[in-house]
XYZ file of C-alpha atoms in Angstrom:
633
model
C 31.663 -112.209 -105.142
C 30.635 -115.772 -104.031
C 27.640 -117.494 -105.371
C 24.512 -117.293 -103.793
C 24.100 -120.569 -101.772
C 20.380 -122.261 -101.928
C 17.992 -120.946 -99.692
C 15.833 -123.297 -97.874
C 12.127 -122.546 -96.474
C 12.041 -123.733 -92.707
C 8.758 -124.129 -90.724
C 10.691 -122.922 -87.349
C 14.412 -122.686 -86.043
C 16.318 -122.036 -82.518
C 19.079 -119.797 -82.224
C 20.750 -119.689 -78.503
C 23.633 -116.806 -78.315
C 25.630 -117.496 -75.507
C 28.647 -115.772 -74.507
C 30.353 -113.478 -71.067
C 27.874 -111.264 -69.667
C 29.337 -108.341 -70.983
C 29.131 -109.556 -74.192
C 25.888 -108.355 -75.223
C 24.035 -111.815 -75.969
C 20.721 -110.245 -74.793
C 21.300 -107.431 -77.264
C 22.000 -109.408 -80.098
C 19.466 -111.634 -78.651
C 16.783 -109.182 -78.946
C 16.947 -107.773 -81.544
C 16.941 -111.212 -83.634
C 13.659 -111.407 -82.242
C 12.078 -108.118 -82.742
C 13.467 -108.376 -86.873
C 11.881 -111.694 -87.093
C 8.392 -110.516 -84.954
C 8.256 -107.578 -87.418
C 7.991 -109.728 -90.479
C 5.281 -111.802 -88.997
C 7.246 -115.240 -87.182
C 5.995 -116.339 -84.409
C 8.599 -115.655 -81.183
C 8.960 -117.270 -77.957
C 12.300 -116.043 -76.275
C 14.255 -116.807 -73.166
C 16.996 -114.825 -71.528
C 19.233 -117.077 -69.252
C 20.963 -114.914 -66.903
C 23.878 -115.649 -64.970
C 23.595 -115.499 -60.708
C 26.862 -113.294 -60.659
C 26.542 -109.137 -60.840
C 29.960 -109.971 -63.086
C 31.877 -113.045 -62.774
C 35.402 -113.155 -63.684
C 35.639 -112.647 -67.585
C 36.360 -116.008 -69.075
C 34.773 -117.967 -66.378
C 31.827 -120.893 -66.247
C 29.629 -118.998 -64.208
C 29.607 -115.394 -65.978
C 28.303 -117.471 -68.843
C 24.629 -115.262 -70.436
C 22.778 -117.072 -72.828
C 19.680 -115.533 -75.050
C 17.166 -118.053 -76.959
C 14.975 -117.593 -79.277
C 12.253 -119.564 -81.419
C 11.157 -118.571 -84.397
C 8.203 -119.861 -86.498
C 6.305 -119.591 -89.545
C 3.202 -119.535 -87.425
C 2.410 -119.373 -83.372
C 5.477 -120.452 -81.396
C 4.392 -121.869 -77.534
C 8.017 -122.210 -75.884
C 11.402 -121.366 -76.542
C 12.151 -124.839 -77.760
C 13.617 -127.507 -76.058
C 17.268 -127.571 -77.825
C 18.963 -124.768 -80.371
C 19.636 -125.440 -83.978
C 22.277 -122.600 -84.204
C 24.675 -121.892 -81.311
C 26.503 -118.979 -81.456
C 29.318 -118.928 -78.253
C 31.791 -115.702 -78.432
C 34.027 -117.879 -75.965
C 35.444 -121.241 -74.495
C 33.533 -121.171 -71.155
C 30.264 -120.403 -73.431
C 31.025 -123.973 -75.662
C 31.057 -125.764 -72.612
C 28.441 -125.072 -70.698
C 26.162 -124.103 -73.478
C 26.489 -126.799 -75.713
C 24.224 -129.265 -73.710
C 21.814 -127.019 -75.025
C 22.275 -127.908 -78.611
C 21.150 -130.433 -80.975
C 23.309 -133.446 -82.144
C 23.208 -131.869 -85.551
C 23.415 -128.221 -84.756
C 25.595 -125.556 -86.328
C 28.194 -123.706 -84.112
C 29.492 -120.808 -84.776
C 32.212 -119.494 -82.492
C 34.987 -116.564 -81.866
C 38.059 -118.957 -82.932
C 40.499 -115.783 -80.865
C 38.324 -116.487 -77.789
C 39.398 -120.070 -77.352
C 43.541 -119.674 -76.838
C 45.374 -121.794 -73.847
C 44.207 -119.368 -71.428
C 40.670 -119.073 -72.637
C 40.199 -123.018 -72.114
C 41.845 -122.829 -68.984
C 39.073 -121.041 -67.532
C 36.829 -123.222 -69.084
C 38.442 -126.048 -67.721
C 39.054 -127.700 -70.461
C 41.467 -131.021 -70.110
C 43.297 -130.521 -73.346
C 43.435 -128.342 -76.402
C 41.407 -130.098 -78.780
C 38.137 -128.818 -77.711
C 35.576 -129.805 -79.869
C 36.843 -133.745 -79.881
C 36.244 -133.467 -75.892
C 33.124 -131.858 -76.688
C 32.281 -134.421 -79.180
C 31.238 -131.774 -81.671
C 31.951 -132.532 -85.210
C 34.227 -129.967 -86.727
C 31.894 -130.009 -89.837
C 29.495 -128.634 -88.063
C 30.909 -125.519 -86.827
C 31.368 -122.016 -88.282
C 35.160 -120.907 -86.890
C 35.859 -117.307 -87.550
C 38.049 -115.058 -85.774
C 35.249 -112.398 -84.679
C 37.472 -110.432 -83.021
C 40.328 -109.826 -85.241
C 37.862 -108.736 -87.720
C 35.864 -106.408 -85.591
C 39.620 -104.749 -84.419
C 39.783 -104.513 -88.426
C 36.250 -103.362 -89.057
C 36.575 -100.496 -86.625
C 40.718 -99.164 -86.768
C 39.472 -95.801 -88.358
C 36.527 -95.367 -85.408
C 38.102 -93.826 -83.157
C 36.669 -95.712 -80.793
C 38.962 -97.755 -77.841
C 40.083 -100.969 -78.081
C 37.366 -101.899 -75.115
C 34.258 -100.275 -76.773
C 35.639 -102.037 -79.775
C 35.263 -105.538 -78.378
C 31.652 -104.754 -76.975
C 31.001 -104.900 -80.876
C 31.630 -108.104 -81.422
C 28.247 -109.447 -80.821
C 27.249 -107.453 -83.849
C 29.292 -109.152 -86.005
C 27.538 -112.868 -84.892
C 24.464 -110.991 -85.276
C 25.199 -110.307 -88.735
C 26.426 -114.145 -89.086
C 23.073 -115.235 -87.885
C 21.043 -112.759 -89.742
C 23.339 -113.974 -93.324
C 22.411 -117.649 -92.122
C 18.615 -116.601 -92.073
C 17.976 -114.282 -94.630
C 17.232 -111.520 -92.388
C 16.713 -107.622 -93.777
C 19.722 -105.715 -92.055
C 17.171 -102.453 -92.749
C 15.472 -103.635 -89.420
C 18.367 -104.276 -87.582
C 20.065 -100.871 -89.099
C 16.681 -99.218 -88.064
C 16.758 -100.775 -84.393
C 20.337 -100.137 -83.898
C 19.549 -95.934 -84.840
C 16.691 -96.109 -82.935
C 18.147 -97.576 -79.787
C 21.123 -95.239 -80.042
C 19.138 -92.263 -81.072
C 21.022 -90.031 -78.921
C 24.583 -91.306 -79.544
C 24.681 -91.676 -83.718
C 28.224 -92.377 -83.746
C 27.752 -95.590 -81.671
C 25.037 -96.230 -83.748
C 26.842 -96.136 -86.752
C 30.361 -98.117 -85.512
C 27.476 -101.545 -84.653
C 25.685 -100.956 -88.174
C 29.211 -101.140 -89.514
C 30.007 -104.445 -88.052
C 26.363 -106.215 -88.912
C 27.129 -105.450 -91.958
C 30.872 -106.370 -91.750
C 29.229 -110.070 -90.380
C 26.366 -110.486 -92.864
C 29.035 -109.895 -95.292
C 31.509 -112.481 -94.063
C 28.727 -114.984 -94.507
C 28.170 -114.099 -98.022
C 31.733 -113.965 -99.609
C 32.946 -117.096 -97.849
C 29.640 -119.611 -96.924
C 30.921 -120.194 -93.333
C 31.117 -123.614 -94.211
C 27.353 -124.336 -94.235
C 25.261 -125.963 -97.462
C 22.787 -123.562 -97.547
C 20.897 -120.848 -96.284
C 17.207 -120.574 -94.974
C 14.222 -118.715 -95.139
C 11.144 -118.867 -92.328
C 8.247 -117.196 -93.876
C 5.100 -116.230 -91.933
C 2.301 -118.572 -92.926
C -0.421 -116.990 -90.869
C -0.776 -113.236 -91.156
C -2.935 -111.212 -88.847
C -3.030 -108.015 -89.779
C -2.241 -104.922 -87.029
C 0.338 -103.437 -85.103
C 2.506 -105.656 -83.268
C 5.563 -105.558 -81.170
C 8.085 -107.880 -79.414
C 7.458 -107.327 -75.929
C 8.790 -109.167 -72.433
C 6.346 -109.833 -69.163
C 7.595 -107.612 -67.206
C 6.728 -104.646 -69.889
C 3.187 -106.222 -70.726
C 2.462 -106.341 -67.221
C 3.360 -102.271 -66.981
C 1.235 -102.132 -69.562
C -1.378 -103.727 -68.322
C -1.729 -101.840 -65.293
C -1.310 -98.598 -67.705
C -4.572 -99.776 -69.414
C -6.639 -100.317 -66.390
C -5.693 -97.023 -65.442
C -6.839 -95.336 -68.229
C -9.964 -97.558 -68.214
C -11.099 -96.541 -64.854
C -9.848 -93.095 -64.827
C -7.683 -93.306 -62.086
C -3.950 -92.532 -61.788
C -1.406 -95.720 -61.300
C 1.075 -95.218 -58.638
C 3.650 -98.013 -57.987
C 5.950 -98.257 -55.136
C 8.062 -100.712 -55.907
C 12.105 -102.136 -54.409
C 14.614 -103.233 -56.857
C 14.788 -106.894 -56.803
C 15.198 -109.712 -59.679
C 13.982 -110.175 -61.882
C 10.896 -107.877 -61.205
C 12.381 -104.369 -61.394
C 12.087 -103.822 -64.879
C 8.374 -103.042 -64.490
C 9.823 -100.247 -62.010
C 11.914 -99.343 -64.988
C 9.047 -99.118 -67.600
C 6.284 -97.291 -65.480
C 8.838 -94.333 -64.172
C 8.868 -93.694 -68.204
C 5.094 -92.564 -68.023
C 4.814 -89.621 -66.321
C 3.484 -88.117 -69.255
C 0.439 -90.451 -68.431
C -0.200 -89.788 -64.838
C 2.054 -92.481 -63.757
C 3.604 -92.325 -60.650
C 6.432 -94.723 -59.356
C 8.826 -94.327 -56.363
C 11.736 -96.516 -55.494
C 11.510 -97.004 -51.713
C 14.181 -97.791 -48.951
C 12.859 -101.234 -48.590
C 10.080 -103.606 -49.577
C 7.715 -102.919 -46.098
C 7.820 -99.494 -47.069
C 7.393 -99.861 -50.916
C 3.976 -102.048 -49.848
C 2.652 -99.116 -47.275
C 3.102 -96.572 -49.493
C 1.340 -98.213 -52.103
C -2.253 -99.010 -49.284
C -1.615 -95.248 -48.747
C -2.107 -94.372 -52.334
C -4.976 -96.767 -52.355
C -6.573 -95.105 -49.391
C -5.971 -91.808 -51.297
C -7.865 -92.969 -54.121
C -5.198 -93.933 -56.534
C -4.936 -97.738 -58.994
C -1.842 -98.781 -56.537
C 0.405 -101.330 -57.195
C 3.586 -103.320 -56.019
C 5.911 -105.229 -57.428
C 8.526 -107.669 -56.155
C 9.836 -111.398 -56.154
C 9.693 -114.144 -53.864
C 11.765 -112.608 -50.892
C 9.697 -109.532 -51.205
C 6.446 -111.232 -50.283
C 7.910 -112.626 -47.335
C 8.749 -108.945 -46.216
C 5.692 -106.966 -47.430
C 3.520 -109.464 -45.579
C 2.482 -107.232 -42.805
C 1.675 -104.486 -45.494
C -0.096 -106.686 -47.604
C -2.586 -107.671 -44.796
C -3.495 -104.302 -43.689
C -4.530 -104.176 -47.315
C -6.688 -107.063 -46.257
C -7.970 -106.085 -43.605
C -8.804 -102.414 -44.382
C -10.347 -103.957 -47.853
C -8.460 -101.440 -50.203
C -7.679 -102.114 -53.985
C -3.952 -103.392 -54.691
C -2.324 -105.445 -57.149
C 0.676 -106.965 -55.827
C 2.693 -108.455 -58.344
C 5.260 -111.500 -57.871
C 7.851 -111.996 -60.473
C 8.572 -115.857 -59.019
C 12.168 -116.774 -58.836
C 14.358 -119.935 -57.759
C 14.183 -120.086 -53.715
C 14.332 -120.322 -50.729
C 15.994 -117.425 -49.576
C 17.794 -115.551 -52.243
C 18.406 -118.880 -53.890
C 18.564 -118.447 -57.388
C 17.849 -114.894 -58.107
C 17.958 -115.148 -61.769
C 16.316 -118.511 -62.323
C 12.549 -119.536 -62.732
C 10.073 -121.564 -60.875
C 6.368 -121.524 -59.495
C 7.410 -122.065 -56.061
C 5.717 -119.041 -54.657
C 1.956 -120.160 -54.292
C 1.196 -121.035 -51.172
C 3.066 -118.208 -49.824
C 0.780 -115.631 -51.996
C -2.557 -117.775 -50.901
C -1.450 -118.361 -47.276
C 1.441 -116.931 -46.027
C 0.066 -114.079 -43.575
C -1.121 -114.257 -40.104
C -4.923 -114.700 -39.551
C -7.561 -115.577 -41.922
C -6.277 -113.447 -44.803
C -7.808 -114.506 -48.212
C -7.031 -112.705 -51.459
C -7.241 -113.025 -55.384
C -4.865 -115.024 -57.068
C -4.080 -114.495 -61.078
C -1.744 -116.307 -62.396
C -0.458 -115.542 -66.157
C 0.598 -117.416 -68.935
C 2.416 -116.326 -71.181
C 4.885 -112.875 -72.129
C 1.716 -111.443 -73.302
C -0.910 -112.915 -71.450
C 0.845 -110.610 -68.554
C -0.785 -107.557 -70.376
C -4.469 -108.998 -69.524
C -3.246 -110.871 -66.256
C -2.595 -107.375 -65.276
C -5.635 -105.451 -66.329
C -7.559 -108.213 -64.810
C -5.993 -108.363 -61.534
C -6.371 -104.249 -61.516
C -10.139 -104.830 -62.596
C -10.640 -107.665 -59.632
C -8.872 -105.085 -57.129
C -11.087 -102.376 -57.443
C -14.243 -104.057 -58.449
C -14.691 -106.249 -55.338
C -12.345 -103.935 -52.830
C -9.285 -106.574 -52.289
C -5.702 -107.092 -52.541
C -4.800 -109.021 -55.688
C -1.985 -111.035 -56.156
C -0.556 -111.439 -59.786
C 1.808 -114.429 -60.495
C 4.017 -114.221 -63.004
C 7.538 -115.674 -62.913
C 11.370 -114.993 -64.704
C 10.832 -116.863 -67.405
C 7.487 -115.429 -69.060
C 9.105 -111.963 -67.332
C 12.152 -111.543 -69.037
C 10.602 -114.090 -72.392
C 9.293 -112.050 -75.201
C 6.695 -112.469 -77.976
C 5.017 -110.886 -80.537
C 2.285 -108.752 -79.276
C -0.772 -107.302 -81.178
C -1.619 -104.002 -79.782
C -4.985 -104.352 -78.512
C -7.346 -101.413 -79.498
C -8.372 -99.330 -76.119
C -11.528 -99.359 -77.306
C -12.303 -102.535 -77.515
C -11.150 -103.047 -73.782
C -13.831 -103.396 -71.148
C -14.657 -100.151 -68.716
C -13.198 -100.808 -64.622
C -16.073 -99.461 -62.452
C -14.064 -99.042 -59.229
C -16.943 -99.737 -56.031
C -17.584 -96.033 -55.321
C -19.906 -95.059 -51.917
C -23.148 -93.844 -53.056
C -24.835 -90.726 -53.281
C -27.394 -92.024 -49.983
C -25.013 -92.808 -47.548
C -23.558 -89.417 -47.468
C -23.539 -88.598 -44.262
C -24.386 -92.027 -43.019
C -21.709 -93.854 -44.340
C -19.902 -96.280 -42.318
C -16.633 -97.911 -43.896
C -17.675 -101.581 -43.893
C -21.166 -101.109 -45.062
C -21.181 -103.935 -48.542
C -22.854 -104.608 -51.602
C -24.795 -107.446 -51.091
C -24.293 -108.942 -54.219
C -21.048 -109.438 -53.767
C -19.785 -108.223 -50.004
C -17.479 -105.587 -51.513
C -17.500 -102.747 -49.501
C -17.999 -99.231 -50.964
C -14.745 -97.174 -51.490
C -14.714 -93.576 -50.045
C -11.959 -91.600 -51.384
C -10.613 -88.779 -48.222
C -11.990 -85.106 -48.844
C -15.460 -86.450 -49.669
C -17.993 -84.596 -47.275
C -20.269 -86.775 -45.569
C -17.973 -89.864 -45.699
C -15.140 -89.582 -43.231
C -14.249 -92.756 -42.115
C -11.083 -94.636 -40.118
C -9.659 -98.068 -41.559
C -6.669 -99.189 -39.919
C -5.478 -102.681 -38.921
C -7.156 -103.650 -35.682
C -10.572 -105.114 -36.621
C -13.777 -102.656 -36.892
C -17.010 -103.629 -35.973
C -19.148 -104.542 -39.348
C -21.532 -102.084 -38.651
C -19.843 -98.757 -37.013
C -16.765 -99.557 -38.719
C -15.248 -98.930 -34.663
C -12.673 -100.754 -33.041
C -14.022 -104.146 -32.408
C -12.563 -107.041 -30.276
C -16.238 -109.168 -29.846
C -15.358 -112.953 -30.918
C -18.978 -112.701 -32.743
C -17.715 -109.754 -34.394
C -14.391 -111.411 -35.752
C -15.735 -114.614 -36.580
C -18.799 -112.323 -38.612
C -15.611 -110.357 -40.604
C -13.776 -113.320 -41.381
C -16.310 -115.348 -43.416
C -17.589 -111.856 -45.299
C -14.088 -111.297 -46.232
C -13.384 -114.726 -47.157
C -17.013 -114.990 -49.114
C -16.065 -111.846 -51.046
C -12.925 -113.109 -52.677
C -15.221 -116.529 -52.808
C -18.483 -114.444 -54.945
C -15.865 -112.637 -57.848
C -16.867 -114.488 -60.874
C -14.137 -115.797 -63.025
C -14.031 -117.684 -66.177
C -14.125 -121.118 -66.825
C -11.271 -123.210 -67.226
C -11.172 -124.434 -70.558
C -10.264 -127.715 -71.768
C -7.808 -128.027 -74.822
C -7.348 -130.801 -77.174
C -9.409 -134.611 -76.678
C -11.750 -133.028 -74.753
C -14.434 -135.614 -74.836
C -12.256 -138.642 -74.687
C -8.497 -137.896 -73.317
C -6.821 -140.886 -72.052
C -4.920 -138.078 -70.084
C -5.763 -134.683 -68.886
C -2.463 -132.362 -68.300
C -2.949 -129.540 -65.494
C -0.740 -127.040 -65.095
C -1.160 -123.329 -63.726
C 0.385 -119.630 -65.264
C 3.488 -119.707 -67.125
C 3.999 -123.389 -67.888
C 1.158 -123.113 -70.676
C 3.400 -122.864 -74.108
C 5.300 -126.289 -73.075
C 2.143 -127.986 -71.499
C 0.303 -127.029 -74.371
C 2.900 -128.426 -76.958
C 3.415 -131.588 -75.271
C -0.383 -132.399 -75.753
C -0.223 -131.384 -79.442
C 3.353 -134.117 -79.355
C 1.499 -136.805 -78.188
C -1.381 -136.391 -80.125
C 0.520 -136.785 -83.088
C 1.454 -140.027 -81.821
C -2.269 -141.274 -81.321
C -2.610 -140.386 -77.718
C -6.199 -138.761 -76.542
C -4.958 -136.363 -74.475
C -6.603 -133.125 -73.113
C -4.551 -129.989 -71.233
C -6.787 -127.416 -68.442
C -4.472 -124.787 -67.750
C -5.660 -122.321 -65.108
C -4.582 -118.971 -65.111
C -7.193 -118.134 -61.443
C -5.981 -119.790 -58.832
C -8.338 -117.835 -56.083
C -11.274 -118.215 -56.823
C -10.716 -121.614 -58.815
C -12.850 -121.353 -61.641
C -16.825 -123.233 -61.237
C -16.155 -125.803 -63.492
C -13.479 -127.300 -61.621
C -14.235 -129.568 -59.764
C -16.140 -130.796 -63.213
C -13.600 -130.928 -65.141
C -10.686 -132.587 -62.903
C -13.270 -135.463 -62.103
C -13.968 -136.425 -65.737
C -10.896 -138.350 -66.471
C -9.325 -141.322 -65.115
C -5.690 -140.053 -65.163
C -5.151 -136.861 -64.577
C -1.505 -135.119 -64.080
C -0.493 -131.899 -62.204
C 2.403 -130.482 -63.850
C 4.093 -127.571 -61.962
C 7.707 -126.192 -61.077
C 7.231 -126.929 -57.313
C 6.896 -129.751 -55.543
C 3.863 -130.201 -55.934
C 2.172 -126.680 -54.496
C -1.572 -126.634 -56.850
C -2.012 -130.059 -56.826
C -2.052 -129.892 -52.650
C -4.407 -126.837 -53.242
C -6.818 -129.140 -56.100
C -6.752 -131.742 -53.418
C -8.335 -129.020 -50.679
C -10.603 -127.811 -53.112
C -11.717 -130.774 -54.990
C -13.211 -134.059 -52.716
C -11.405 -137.160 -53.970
C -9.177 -135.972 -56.375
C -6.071 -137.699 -56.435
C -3.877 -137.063 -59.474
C -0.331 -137.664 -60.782
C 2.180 -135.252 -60.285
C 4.990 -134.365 -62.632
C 7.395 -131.801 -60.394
C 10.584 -130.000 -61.333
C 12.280 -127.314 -59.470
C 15.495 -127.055 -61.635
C 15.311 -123.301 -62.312
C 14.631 -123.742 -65.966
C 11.464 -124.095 -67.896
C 10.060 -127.872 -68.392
C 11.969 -129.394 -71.124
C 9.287 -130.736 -73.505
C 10.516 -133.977 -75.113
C 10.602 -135.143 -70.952
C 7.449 -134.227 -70.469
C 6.109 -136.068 -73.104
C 8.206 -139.315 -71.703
C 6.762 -138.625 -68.528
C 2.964 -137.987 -69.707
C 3.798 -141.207 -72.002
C 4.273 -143.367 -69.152
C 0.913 -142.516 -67.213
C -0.873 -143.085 -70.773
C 0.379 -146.952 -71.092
C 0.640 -147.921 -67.227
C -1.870 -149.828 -66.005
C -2.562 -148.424 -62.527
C -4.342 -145.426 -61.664
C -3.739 -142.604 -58.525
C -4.607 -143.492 -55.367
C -5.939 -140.475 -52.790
C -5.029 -143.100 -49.796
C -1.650 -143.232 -51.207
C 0.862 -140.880 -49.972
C 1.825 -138.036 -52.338
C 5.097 -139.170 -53.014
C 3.682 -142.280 -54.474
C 1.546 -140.573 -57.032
C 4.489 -139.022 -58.198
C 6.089 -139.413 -61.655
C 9.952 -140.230 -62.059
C 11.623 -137.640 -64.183
């Protein structure tokens, strides 16, 4: 038995497993995260998917990559570069090593990288690591797969389910490196393959089989670490994507305003995994169905609103585009629906499994006619869960289509997520008719508080009513084509969506005195928010207001953008809510820091960028063009 090497405490570390797509880096990927959330680290994950269903094995573009970020307290992003790199192959090396620091550890499947292997990596000669410029020190060379093949000859099991093992064994490597309990990881592993023990069983085999091959031999590295939690919060918590908070989320405002979810949804990435997660809870009165096509997946969810039902829809970027016409019969017959966008790389089908914030004016204007609606955008993996409730509370509150933002990165991300006691959750009081208008009730009469109309579920006696998509007259609720009429229905509906009452924006960091103010909307807060806390630390007064309502903008708005000299609008567009600030807000003229690469912001440029606006002289000009405003990144 080898000596026990020292174990050092780290305050946070980045692992990125990277390998084919068949290889099971999201696997091994998550559960890494869920051992390290259930001993109290902060998490902040982020799956990179490849475009192709399954590229040629071997090849540059099949390449899947997982990250993860783990910290002795709250994590914000999934960190800018990895300190561990795990790549089961030659075509995962080469494109994934960008990703990793100068002084990171490698660890790689040494049978993975024959002649043939680099060939498809296109490699230019055999010495790989000296083209890579990777010091050999640095990397942990073991033949994986010979030793899985050897871990697993008495299985049983074919050489093919053999090899889908082998991201076990770097699991087990990674959890040796980090002093992880393999209890959890056993305990995952039985519990994922409740129903087939045996398979269960073979992975255990080869964690352990990994772990172990750290141990006897050291895998070349000085020693091995330790990230303890420094902050503990007692409760239950579990790792959890965006796309499952969000299910959850609409679960709870079910259950809140005791009303049955229904969501009719299409298959489309990176969105469908809500689909997924909702058609498990029938047992809770949920109802999903997959429909032929996103029009129809849109209409049958108004339908279920008309019926009386919490209805919901989710989709991605090309989705909106088709459920358009659906969407603004929602409008116009004011029923409550939450229409979720999962953002992802566009136009067209673009980059289906990439991330950006490129859908916003579409959600806030991209229908015929006057057609105004709520716009939530959220911020984080589990900031989805209330983004969701909310949106769901908004919808049937005020009687109006809701649009939820979220986007692939915060979708498919994880984190570690307190459960939140139902309890302790606010009560939805959905805008019910009264008991006086029965028999007088006419389908556009509103509160007029707030212009919501008042919701009459069909079978009620004494409120039949017709909605539909021509316009109604405001007071009969009949067909109406009278320009007075029109112009009358317009501004309520737009004042309605104008009266909901949202909460401030609130203004992090230098507050008082910020040489800088950073705005950003939804999912960009963890990297917005730790570029601040960077330049702080290097004696920059800087401030971040990160919105997560987009429509209605907050009241304090216009407030708070006008109180600094520089201000930057940082975004994954081109540039989409500063346009929208500048509508909203008279003579507000800010920077703008834009990337539409696919990937979240990379902090260490932000900084750079925010760096420059802090030390140059000049400040933006509103009778400049926007292009001129822009920062250089």
């Amino acid at each position: 038995m080898a000596e026990d090497l020292e174990v050092k405490e780290l305050d946070q570390v980045v692992v990125r497993f990277s390998g084919d797509s068949g290889d099971g880096m999201q696997l091994a990927g998550n559960i890494f995260s869920t051992v390290s959330a259930t001993v109290g680290n902060g998490i902040s994950t982020f799956p990179d998917y490849p475009a192709d269903i399954r590229a040629p094995q071997g090849s540059l573009t099949g390449v899947s990559g997982f990250q993860v970020h783990i910290g002795s307290g709250k994590v914000y992003t999934p960190g800018d570069q990895c300190d561990v790199l795990v790549a089961m192959n030659a075509a995962a090396l080469k494109t994934q090593y960008k990703y990793a620091k100068p002084q990171a550890t490698v660890i790689i499947d040494t049978d993975s990288f024959g002649p043939n292997d680099l060939k498809k990596a296109e490699f230019c000669t055999t010495d790989y690591l000296c083209e890579l410029g990777i010091d050999s020190d640095r990397v942990v060379a073991c033949p994986i797969t010979t030793m899985v093949k050897a871990c697993l000859k008495e299985s049983g099991m074919d050489n093919r389910a053999i090899l889908k093992c082998r991201n076990m064994f770097a699991l087990g490597l990674v959890c040796w490196l980090f002093n992880r309990d393999l209890s959890l990881v056993e305990n995952f592993l039985k519990d994922k393959f409740a129903k087939k023990p045996e398979i269960a069983e073979n992975n255990i085999k080869v964690v352990n089989a990994g772990f172990d091959y750290g141990h006897n031999v050291h895998a070349g590295v000085p020693a091995t670490y330790r990230i303890d939690s420094k902050v503990k919060n007692p409760g239950r918590y579990m790792d959890i994507t965006g796309n499952k908070a969000t299910a959850y989320g609409l679960m709870a405002a079910a259950e809140k305003s005791g009303l049955k979810l229904y969501l009719g949804s299409y298959p489309i990435t990176p969105a469908t995994d809500i689909l997924h997660e909702l058609a498990k809870h029938k047992s809770l009165g949920v109802m999903t169905v997959q429909c032929e096509d996103e029009i129809s997946a849109c209409a049958s969810a108004v339908g279920a609103s008309f019926a009386g039902a919490l209805a919901a829809t989710s989709t991605s970027g090309p989705g909106i585009a088709l459920k358009s016409e659906a969407i603004n019969l929602a409008v116009m017959d004011e029923l409550p629906l939450v229409i979720i966008d999962v953002q992802r790389g566009g136009p067209s089908t673009g980059l289906p499994t990439k991330s950006e914030q490129t859908d916003l004016l579409q959600v806030l204007y991209g229908r015929n006619g006057e057609s105004p609606m709520p716009v939530v955008a959220a911020m984080s993996p589990t900031d989805c869960f209330d983004a969701a409730f909310q949106a769901a509370r908004i919808a049937l509150e005020h009687m109006t289509p809701v649009v939820l933002l979220t986007d692939a990165f915060i979708a498919n991300g994880s984190a570690a997520w307190k459960l939140p006691d139902m309890e302790e959750l606010p009560e939805i009081k959905p805008h019910y008719v009264t008991e006086d208008q029965k028999y007088k009730y006419t389908p556009y009469r509103r509160d007029p508080e707030t212009f919501a109309r008042y919701w009459a579920v069909p079978g009620q006696e004494g409120y039949t009513h017709i909605l539909g998509g021509l316009e109604k007259d405001g007071e009969t609720g009949a067909i109406s084509t009278e320009p007075e009429n029109h112009d009358m229905m317009d501004h309520l509906r737009f004042e309605k969506v104008a009266k909901i009452k949202v909460s401030d924006v609130e203004v992090l960091g230098d507050a008082d005195d910020a040489e800088l103010l950073i705005v950003g909307f939804g999912s960009t807060y963890g990297h917005l928010y730790t570029a601040m806390n960077e330049l702080r630390k290097k004696g920059h007064k800087v401030a971040l207001a990160q919105f997560k309502y987009i429509n209605p903008l907050p009241k304090n708005t216009a407030d708070v953008l006008l109180k600094y000299k520089k201000v930057v609008v940082a975004e994954q567009n081109l540039g989409q809510f500063a346009a929208l600030l500048r509508i909203r807000v008279n003579n507000f003229a800010p920077y703008q820091y834009n990337q539409v690469k696919g990937q979240p912001f990379v902090v260490r440029e932000l900084v750079n960028g925010f760096e420059r606006i802090i030390l140059s002289n000049g400040l933006p000009n509103h009778t400049k063009t926007f292009e001129e405003n822009i920062i250089e990144i």
